[in-house]
XYZ file of C-alpha atoms in Angstrom:
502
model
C 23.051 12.223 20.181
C 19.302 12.952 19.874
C 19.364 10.961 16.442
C 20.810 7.979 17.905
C 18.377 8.123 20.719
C 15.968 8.535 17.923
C 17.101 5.535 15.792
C 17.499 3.246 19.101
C 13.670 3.933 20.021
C 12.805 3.051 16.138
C 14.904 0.073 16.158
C 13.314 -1.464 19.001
C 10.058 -0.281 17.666
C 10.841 -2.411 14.206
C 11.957 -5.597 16.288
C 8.719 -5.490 18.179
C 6.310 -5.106 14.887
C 8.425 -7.936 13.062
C 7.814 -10.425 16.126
C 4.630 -11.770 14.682
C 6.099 -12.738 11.212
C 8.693 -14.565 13.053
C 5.563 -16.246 15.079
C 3.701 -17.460 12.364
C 7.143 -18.625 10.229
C 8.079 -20.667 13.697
C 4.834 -22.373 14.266
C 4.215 -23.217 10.378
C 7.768 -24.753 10.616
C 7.730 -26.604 14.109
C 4.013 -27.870 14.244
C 3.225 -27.981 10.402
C 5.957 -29.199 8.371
C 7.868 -30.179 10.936
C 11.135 -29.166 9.246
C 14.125 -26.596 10.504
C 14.767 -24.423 7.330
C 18.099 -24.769 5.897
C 18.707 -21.122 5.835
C 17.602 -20.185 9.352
C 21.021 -18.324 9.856
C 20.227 -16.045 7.200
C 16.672 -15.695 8.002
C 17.977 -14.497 11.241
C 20.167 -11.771 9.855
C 17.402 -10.700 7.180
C 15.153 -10.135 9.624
C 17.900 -8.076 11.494
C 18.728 -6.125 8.441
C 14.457 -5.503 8.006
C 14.284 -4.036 11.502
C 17.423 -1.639 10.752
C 16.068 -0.703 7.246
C 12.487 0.674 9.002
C 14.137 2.434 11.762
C 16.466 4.189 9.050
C 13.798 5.167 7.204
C 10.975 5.843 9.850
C 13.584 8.682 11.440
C 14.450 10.053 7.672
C 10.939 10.534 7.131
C 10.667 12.543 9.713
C 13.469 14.605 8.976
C 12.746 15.176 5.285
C 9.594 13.772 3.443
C 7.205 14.824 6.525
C 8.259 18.445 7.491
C 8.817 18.879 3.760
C 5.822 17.965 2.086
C 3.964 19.515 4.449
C 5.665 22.771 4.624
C 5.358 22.503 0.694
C 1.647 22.115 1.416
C 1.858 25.501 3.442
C 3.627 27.514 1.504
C 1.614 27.064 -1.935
C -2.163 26.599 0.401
C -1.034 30.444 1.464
C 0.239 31.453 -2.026
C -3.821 30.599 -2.778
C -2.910 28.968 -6.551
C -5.415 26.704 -7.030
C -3.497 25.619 -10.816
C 0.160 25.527 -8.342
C -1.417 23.331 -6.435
C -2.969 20.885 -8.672
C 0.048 21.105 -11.008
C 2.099 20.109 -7.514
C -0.107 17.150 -6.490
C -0.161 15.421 -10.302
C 3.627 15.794 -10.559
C 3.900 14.467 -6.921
C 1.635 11.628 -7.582
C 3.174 10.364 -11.191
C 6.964 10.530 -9.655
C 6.451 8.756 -6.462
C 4.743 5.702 -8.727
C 6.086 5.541 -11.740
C 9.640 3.738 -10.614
C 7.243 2.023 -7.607
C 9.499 -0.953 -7.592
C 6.214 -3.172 -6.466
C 4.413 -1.808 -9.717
C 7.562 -2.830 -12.127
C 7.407 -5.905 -10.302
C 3.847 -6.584 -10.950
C 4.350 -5.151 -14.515
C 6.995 -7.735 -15.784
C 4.990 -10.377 -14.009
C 1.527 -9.159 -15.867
C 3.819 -8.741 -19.446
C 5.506 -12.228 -19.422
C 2.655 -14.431 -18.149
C 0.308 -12.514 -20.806
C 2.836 -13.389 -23.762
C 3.317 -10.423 -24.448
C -0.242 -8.649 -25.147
C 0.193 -6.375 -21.761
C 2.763 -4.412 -22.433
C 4.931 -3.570 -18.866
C 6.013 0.141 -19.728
C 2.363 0.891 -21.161
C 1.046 -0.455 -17.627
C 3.156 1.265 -15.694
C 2.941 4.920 -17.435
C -1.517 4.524 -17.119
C -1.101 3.759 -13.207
C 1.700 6.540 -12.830
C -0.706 8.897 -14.772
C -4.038 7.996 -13.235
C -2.310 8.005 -10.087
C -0.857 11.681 -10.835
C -4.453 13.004 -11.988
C -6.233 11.433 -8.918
C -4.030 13.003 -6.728
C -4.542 16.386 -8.604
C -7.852 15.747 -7.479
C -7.621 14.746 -4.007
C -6.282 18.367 -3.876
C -9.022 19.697 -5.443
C -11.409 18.192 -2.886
C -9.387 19.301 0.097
C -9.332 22.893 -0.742
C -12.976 23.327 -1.887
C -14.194 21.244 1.110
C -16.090 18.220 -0.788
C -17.327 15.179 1.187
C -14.846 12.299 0.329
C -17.500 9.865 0.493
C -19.415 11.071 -2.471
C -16.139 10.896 -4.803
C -15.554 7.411 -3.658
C -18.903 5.790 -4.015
C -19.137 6.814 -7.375
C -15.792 6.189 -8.051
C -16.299 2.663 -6.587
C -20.142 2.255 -8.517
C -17.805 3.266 -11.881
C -15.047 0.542 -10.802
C -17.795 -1.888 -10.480
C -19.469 -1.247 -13.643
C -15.981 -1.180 -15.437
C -15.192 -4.708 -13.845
C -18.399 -6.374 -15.342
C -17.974 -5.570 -18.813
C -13.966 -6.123 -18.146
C -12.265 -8.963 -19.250
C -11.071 -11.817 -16.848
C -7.542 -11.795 -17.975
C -7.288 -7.984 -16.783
C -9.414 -7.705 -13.352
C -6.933 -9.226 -11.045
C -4.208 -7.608 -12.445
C -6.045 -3.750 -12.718
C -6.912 -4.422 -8.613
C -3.166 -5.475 -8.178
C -2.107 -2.316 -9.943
C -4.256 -0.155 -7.756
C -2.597 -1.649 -4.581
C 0.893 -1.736 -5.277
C 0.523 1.979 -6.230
C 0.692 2.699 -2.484
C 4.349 2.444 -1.031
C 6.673 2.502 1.575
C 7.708 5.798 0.166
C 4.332 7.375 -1.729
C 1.939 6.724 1.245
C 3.593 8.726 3.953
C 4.528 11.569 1.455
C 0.991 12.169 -0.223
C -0.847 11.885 3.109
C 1.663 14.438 4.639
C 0.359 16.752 1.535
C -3.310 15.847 2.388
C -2.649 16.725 6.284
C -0.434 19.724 5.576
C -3.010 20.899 3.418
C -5.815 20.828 5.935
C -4.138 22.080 8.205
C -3.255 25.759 6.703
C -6.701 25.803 4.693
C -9.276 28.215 7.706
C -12.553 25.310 8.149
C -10.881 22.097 7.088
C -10.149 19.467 9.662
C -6.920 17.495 9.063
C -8.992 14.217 10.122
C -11.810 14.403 7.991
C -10.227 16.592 4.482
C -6.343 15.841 4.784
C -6.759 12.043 4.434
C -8.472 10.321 1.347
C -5.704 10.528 -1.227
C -4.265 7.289 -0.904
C -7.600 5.643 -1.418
C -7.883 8.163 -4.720
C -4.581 7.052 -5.737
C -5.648 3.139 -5.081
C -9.322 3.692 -6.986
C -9.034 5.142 -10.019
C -5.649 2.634 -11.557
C -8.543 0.300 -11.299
C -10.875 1.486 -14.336
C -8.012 2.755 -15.860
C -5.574 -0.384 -15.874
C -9.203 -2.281 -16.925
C -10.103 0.304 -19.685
C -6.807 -0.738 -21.013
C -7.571 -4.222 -20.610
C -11.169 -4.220 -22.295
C -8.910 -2.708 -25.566
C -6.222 -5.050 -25.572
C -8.043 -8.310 -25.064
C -10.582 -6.973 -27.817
C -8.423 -6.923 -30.475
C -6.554 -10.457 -32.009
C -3.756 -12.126 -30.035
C -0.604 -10.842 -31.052
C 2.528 -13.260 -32.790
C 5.212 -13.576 -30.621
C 8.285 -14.366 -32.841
C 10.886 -13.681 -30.345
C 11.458 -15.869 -27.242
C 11.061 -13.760 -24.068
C 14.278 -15.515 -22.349
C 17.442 -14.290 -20.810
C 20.510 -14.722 -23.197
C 22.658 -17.152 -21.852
C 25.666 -14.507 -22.181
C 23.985 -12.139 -19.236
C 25.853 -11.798 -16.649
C 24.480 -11.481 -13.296
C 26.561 -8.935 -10.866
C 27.539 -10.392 -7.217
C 29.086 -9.310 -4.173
C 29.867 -5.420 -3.909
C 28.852 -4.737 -7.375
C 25.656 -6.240 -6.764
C 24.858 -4.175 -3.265
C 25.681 -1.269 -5.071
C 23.667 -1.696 -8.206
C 20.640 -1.993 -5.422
C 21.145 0.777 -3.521
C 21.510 3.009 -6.931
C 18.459 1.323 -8.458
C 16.841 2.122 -4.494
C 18.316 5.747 -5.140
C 16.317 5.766 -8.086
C 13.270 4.676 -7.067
C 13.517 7.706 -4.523
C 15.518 10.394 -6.888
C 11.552 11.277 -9.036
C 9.922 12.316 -5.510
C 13.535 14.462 -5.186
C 13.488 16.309 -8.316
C 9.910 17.444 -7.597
C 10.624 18.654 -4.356
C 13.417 20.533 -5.730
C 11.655 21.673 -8.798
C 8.383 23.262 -7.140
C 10.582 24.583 -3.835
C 13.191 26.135 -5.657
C 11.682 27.074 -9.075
C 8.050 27.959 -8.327
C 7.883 28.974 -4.876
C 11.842 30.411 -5.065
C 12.307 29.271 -1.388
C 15.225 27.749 -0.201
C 14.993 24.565 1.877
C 14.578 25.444 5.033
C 17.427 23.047 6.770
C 18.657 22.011 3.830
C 21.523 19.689 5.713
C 18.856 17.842 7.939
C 16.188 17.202 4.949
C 19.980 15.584 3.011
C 20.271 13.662 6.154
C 16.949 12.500 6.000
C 16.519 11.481 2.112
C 19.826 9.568 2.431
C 18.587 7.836 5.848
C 14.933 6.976 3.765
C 17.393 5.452 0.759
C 19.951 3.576 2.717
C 16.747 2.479 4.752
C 14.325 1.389 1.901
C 17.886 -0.372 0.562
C 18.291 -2.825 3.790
C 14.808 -3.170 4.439
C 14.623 -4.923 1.037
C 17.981 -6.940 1.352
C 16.663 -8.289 4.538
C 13.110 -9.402 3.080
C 15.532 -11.045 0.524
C 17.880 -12.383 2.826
C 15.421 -13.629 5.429
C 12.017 -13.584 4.932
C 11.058 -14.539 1.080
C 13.331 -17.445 0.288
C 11.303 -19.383 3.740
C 8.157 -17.730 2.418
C 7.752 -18.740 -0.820
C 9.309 -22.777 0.115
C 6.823 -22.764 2.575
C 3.679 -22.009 0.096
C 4.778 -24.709 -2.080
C 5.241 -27.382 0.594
C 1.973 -26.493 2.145
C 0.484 -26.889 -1.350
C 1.832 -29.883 -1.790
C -0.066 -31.234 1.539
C -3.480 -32.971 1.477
C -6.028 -30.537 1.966
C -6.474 -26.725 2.253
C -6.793 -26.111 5.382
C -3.405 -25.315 6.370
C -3.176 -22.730 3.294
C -5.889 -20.951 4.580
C -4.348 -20.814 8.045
C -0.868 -19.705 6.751
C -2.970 -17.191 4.191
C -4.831 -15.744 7.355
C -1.805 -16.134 9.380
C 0.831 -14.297 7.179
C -1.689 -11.330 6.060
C -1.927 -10.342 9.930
C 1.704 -10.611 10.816
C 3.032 -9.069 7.343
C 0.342 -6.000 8.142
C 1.223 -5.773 11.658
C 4.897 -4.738 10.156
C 4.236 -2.568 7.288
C 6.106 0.529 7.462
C 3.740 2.482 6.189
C 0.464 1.404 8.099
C 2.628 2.312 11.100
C 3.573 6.016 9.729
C -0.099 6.962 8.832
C -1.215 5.039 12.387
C 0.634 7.878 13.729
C -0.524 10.630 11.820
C -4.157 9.442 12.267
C -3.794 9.381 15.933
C -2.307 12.963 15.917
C -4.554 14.764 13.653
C -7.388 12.923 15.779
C -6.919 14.804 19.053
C -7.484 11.638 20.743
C -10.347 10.239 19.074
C -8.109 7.472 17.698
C -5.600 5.018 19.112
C -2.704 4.118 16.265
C -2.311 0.390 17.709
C -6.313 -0.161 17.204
C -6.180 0.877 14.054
C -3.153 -1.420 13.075
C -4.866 -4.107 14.363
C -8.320 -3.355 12.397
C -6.579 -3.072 9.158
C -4.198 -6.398 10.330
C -7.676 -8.608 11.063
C -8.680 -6.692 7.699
C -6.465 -8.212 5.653
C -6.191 -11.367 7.259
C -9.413 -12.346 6.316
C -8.930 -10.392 2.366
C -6.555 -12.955 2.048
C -8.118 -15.584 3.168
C -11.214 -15.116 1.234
C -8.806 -14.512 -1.791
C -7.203 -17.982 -1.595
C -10.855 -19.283 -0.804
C -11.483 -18.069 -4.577
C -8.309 -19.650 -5.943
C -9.094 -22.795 -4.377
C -12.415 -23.104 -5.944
C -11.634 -21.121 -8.920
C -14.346 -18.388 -8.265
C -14.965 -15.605 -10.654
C -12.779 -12.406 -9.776
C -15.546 -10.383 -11.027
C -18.277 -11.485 -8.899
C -16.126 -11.211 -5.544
C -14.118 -8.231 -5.192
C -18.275 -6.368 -7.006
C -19.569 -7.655 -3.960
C -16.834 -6.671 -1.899
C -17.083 -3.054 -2.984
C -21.132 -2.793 -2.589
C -20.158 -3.698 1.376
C -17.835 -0.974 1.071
C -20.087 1.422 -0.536
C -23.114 0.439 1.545
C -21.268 0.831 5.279
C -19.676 4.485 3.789
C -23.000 5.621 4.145
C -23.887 4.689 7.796
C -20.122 5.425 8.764
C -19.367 8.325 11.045
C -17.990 11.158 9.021
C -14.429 11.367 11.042
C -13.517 7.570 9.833
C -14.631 7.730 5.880
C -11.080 9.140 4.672
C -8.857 6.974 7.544
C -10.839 3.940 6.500
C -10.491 4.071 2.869
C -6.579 5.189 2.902
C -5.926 2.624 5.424
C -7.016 0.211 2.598
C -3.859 1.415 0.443
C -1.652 1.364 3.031
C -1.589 -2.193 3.679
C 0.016 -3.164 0.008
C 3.634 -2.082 -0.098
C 6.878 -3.624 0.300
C 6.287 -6.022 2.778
C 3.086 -7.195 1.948
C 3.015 -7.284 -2.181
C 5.951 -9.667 -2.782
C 4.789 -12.553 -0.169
C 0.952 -12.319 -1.009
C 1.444 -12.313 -4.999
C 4.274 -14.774 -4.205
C 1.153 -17.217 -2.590
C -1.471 -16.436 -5.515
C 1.139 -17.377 -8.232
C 2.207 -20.411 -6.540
C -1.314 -21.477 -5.495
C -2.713 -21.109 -9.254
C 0.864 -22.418 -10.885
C -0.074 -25.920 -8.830
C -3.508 -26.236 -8.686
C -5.346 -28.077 -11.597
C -7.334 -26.347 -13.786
C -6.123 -22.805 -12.904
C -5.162 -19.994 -15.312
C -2.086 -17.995 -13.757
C -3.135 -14.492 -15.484
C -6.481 -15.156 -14.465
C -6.451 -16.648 -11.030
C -2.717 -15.715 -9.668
C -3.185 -12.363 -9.219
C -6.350 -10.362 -7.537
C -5.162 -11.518 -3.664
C -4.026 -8.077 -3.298
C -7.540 -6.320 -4.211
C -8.709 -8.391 -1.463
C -5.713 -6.928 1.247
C -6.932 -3.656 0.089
C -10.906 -4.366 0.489
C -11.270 -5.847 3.907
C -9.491 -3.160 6.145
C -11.967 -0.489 4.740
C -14.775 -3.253 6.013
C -13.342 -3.392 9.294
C -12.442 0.011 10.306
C -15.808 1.025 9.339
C -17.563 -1.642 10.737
C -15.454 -1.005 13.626
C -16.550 2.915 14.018
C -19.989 1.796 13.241
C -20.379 0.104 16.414
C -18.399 2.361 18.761
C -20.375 5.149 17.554
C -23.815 2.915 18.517
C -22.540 1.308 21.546
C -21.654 5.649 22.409
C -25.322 6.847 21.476
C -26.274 3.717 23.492
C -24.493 4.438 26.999
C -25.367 7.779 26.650
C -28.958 7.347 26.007
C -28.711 5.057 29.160
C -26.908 7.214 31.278
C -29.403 10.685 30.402
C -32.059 7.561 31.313
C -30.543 7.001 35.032
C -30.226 10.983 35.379
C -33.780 11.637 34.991
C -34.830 9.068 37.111
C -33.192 9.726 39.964
């Protein structure tokens, strides 16, 4: 009974974050094109379907992933193996990403507009790998006490170095790959490591050492993906002697077979992060689970979750999307494309999953200090305007490079005046905002905006709108913090003021 209490409050809780995507969808259609979709049934249902899927797997992550990860985090932070622990967060970090269906996504994309000369596998092994290490050292940091900020502005100084001698085939793709690293699944379960960590190590504060991973795990696929890049575009453009199409014999599964080769390919998206709970719980630490039946209950509620929230984007909410973009595109002027850009990076952030699980954990390990709605807001604006900016470039046909450098020297420049408490949030509220929701409808726009507009290369100018989803939320959290920590010093400098002179 408690769990269907549980899953009623979640429910509601999905409807009410998935009201502003319906907004902006109703007011593009009514006042802009003027046109009642064809498929509005079905958009009704998907969106249905999406707020099931997140209330499924909001409640299993807090039966399994949560308690586990962090009890995980326990166990080996009191078992005092440094080696343990690092071994734990690489293997934790390459499983969750490696089958990141966003990252195969972007992958195939990257491999078949390139001809060829990026190779998807290759791609997606570097990201799982630098993901893994970074991770590794995210744990590092946390139990030796290291400012974050330091390990992200040079990390961020060495990304923007990287990008200048990078070529411009690979730099909106490697910021792409750094986004789309952070999922549904991997964002919730690495910051419960980060947190859990804190929490059992005697001087760390969950706030300022358990968060910071995420942003890790975003950075450093970045130089890596472009280090790659500078090597494969130096070399000679490879023959391609075989055509890169379908066989006309393929046949494409429907109906029941179909749902069920989704929910097994959703199973295995999940089933990595599964093995290496198993592996370090039951192997190295030689613990048993500790309700073994409720974290069951909880994977399967996270899979059968993660499997209708993406039927119901599919269903409802892409098919409308991506008609949209083009029609708008085909409209004089850009001003309505920089509306709907603005428009749909605020509504699709205001119902990512995962912004909303690590709102919650912020505001709990803050004691206060922090209100989960602000901050979904923040990072909402934050994006909104990434986006925006990012289509700006498209539109003009802007150098990547020069952009998303500048971008990152605002970054690096407001780290330093930041309040301490904020650094870590800020920065993994930047990875947060690229998963499932977000990726397919904002690559969706860059592809479709560089496919029709003159003069644009699609492997060039299609993809980088991401980097830009991932940039702007640091900017305004920050910035945010930044003043309420002034306007603070000010009223209390004003009220010692009226003390003393009365």
């Amino acid at each position: 009974m408690a769990h269907l209490k549980d899953f009623y409050h979640a429910l509601i809780h999905a409807l009410k974050n998935l009201i502003p995507i319906i907004a902006v969808v109703l007011v593009f259609q009514a006042l802009v094109l003027r046109t009642v979709p064809d498929n509005s049934v079905s958009m009704a249902i998907g969106i249905g379907i999406v707020a099931i899927g997140v209330a499924l797997f909001l409640q299993g992550l807090e039966l399994s992933i949560f308690p586990v990860g962090k009890s995980l985090s326990n166990q080996f932070a009191r078992k005092g193996s440094v080696p343990i622990l690092l071994a734990f967060g690489f293997a934790l970090g390459f499983s969750a990403v490696v089958a990141e269906p966003a990252l195969i996504a972007v992958a195939q994309q990257a491999q078949d507009i390139s001809g060829g000369r990026i190779d998807a596998l290759t791609l997606r092994l570097i990201v799982a790998t630098s993901v893994g290490l970074v991770v590794a050292l995210g744990v590092f940091r946390t139990i030796f006490g290291y400012p974050l900020q330091w390990f992200m502005i040079i990390g961020y100084i060495l990304v923007v170095i990287v990008t200048y001698f990078a070529p411009e085939e690979i730099v909106g793709l490697a910021y792409d790959s750094g986004g789309v690293t952070t999922n549904i699944v991997t964002v919730p379960l690495i910051a419960a490591l980060g947190i859990g960590l804190a929490s059992s190590i005697r001087g760390r504060n969950p706030l300022i050492d358990g968060f910071g991973l995420v942003a890790l795990a975003v950075m450093v696929p970045m130089i890596s993906v472009q280090v790659y890049g500078i090597i494969v575009f130096s070399g000679a453009e490879p023959d391609i002697t075989a055509e890169m199409v379908m066989s006309a014999d393929t046949q494409v599964a429907t109906g029941f077979l179909a749902a069920l080769m989704d929910l097994l390919e959703m199973f295995r998206d999940v089933l990595p992060i599964i093995i290496t709970i198993l592996f370090f719980q039951y192997l190295i630490l030689r613990r048993p689970l500790a309700n073994p039946r409720r974290v069951l209950l909880g994977f399967l509620l996270v899979i059968f979750g993660l499997y209708a929230f993406v039927v119901g984007l599919k269903l409802g909410l892409f098919p409308i999307g991506t008609a949209m973009a083009e029609q708008l595109i085909q409209r004089d002027g850009f001003v309505f494309i920089y509306l709907f850009a603005f428009a749909i990076g605020f509504a699709t952030t205001m119902a990512e999953p995962a912004l909303i699980a690590v709102g919650q954990q912020a505001e709990e390990a803050a004691d206060g200090k922090l209100n989960g709605n602000v901050i979904r807001l923040l990072v909402a604006v934050g994006v909104a305007i990434g986006i925006t900016i990012g289509v700006h470039r498209i539109i003009t046909g802007g150098s990547m490079h020069y952009y998303v450098m500048g971008g990152y020297v605002i970054v690096i420049a407001l780290t330093v005046f930041a309040p301490k408490y904020i650094i870590a949030l800020a920065y993994d509220l930047g990875g947060v905002t690229t998963s499932e929701v977000t990726v397919p409808l904002v690559t969706a726009l860059g592809i479709g905006l560089a496919t029709h507009i003159e003069g644009r290369n699609v492997l060039i100018d299609g993809f980088g709108l991401i980097a830009f989803a991932s940039i702007f939320p640091i900017v305004t959290v920050m910035g945010y913090a930044i003043i309420a920590q002034a306007v603070t010093a000010w009223r209390e400098r004003a009220e010692a003021a009226e003390t003393e002179g009365s």
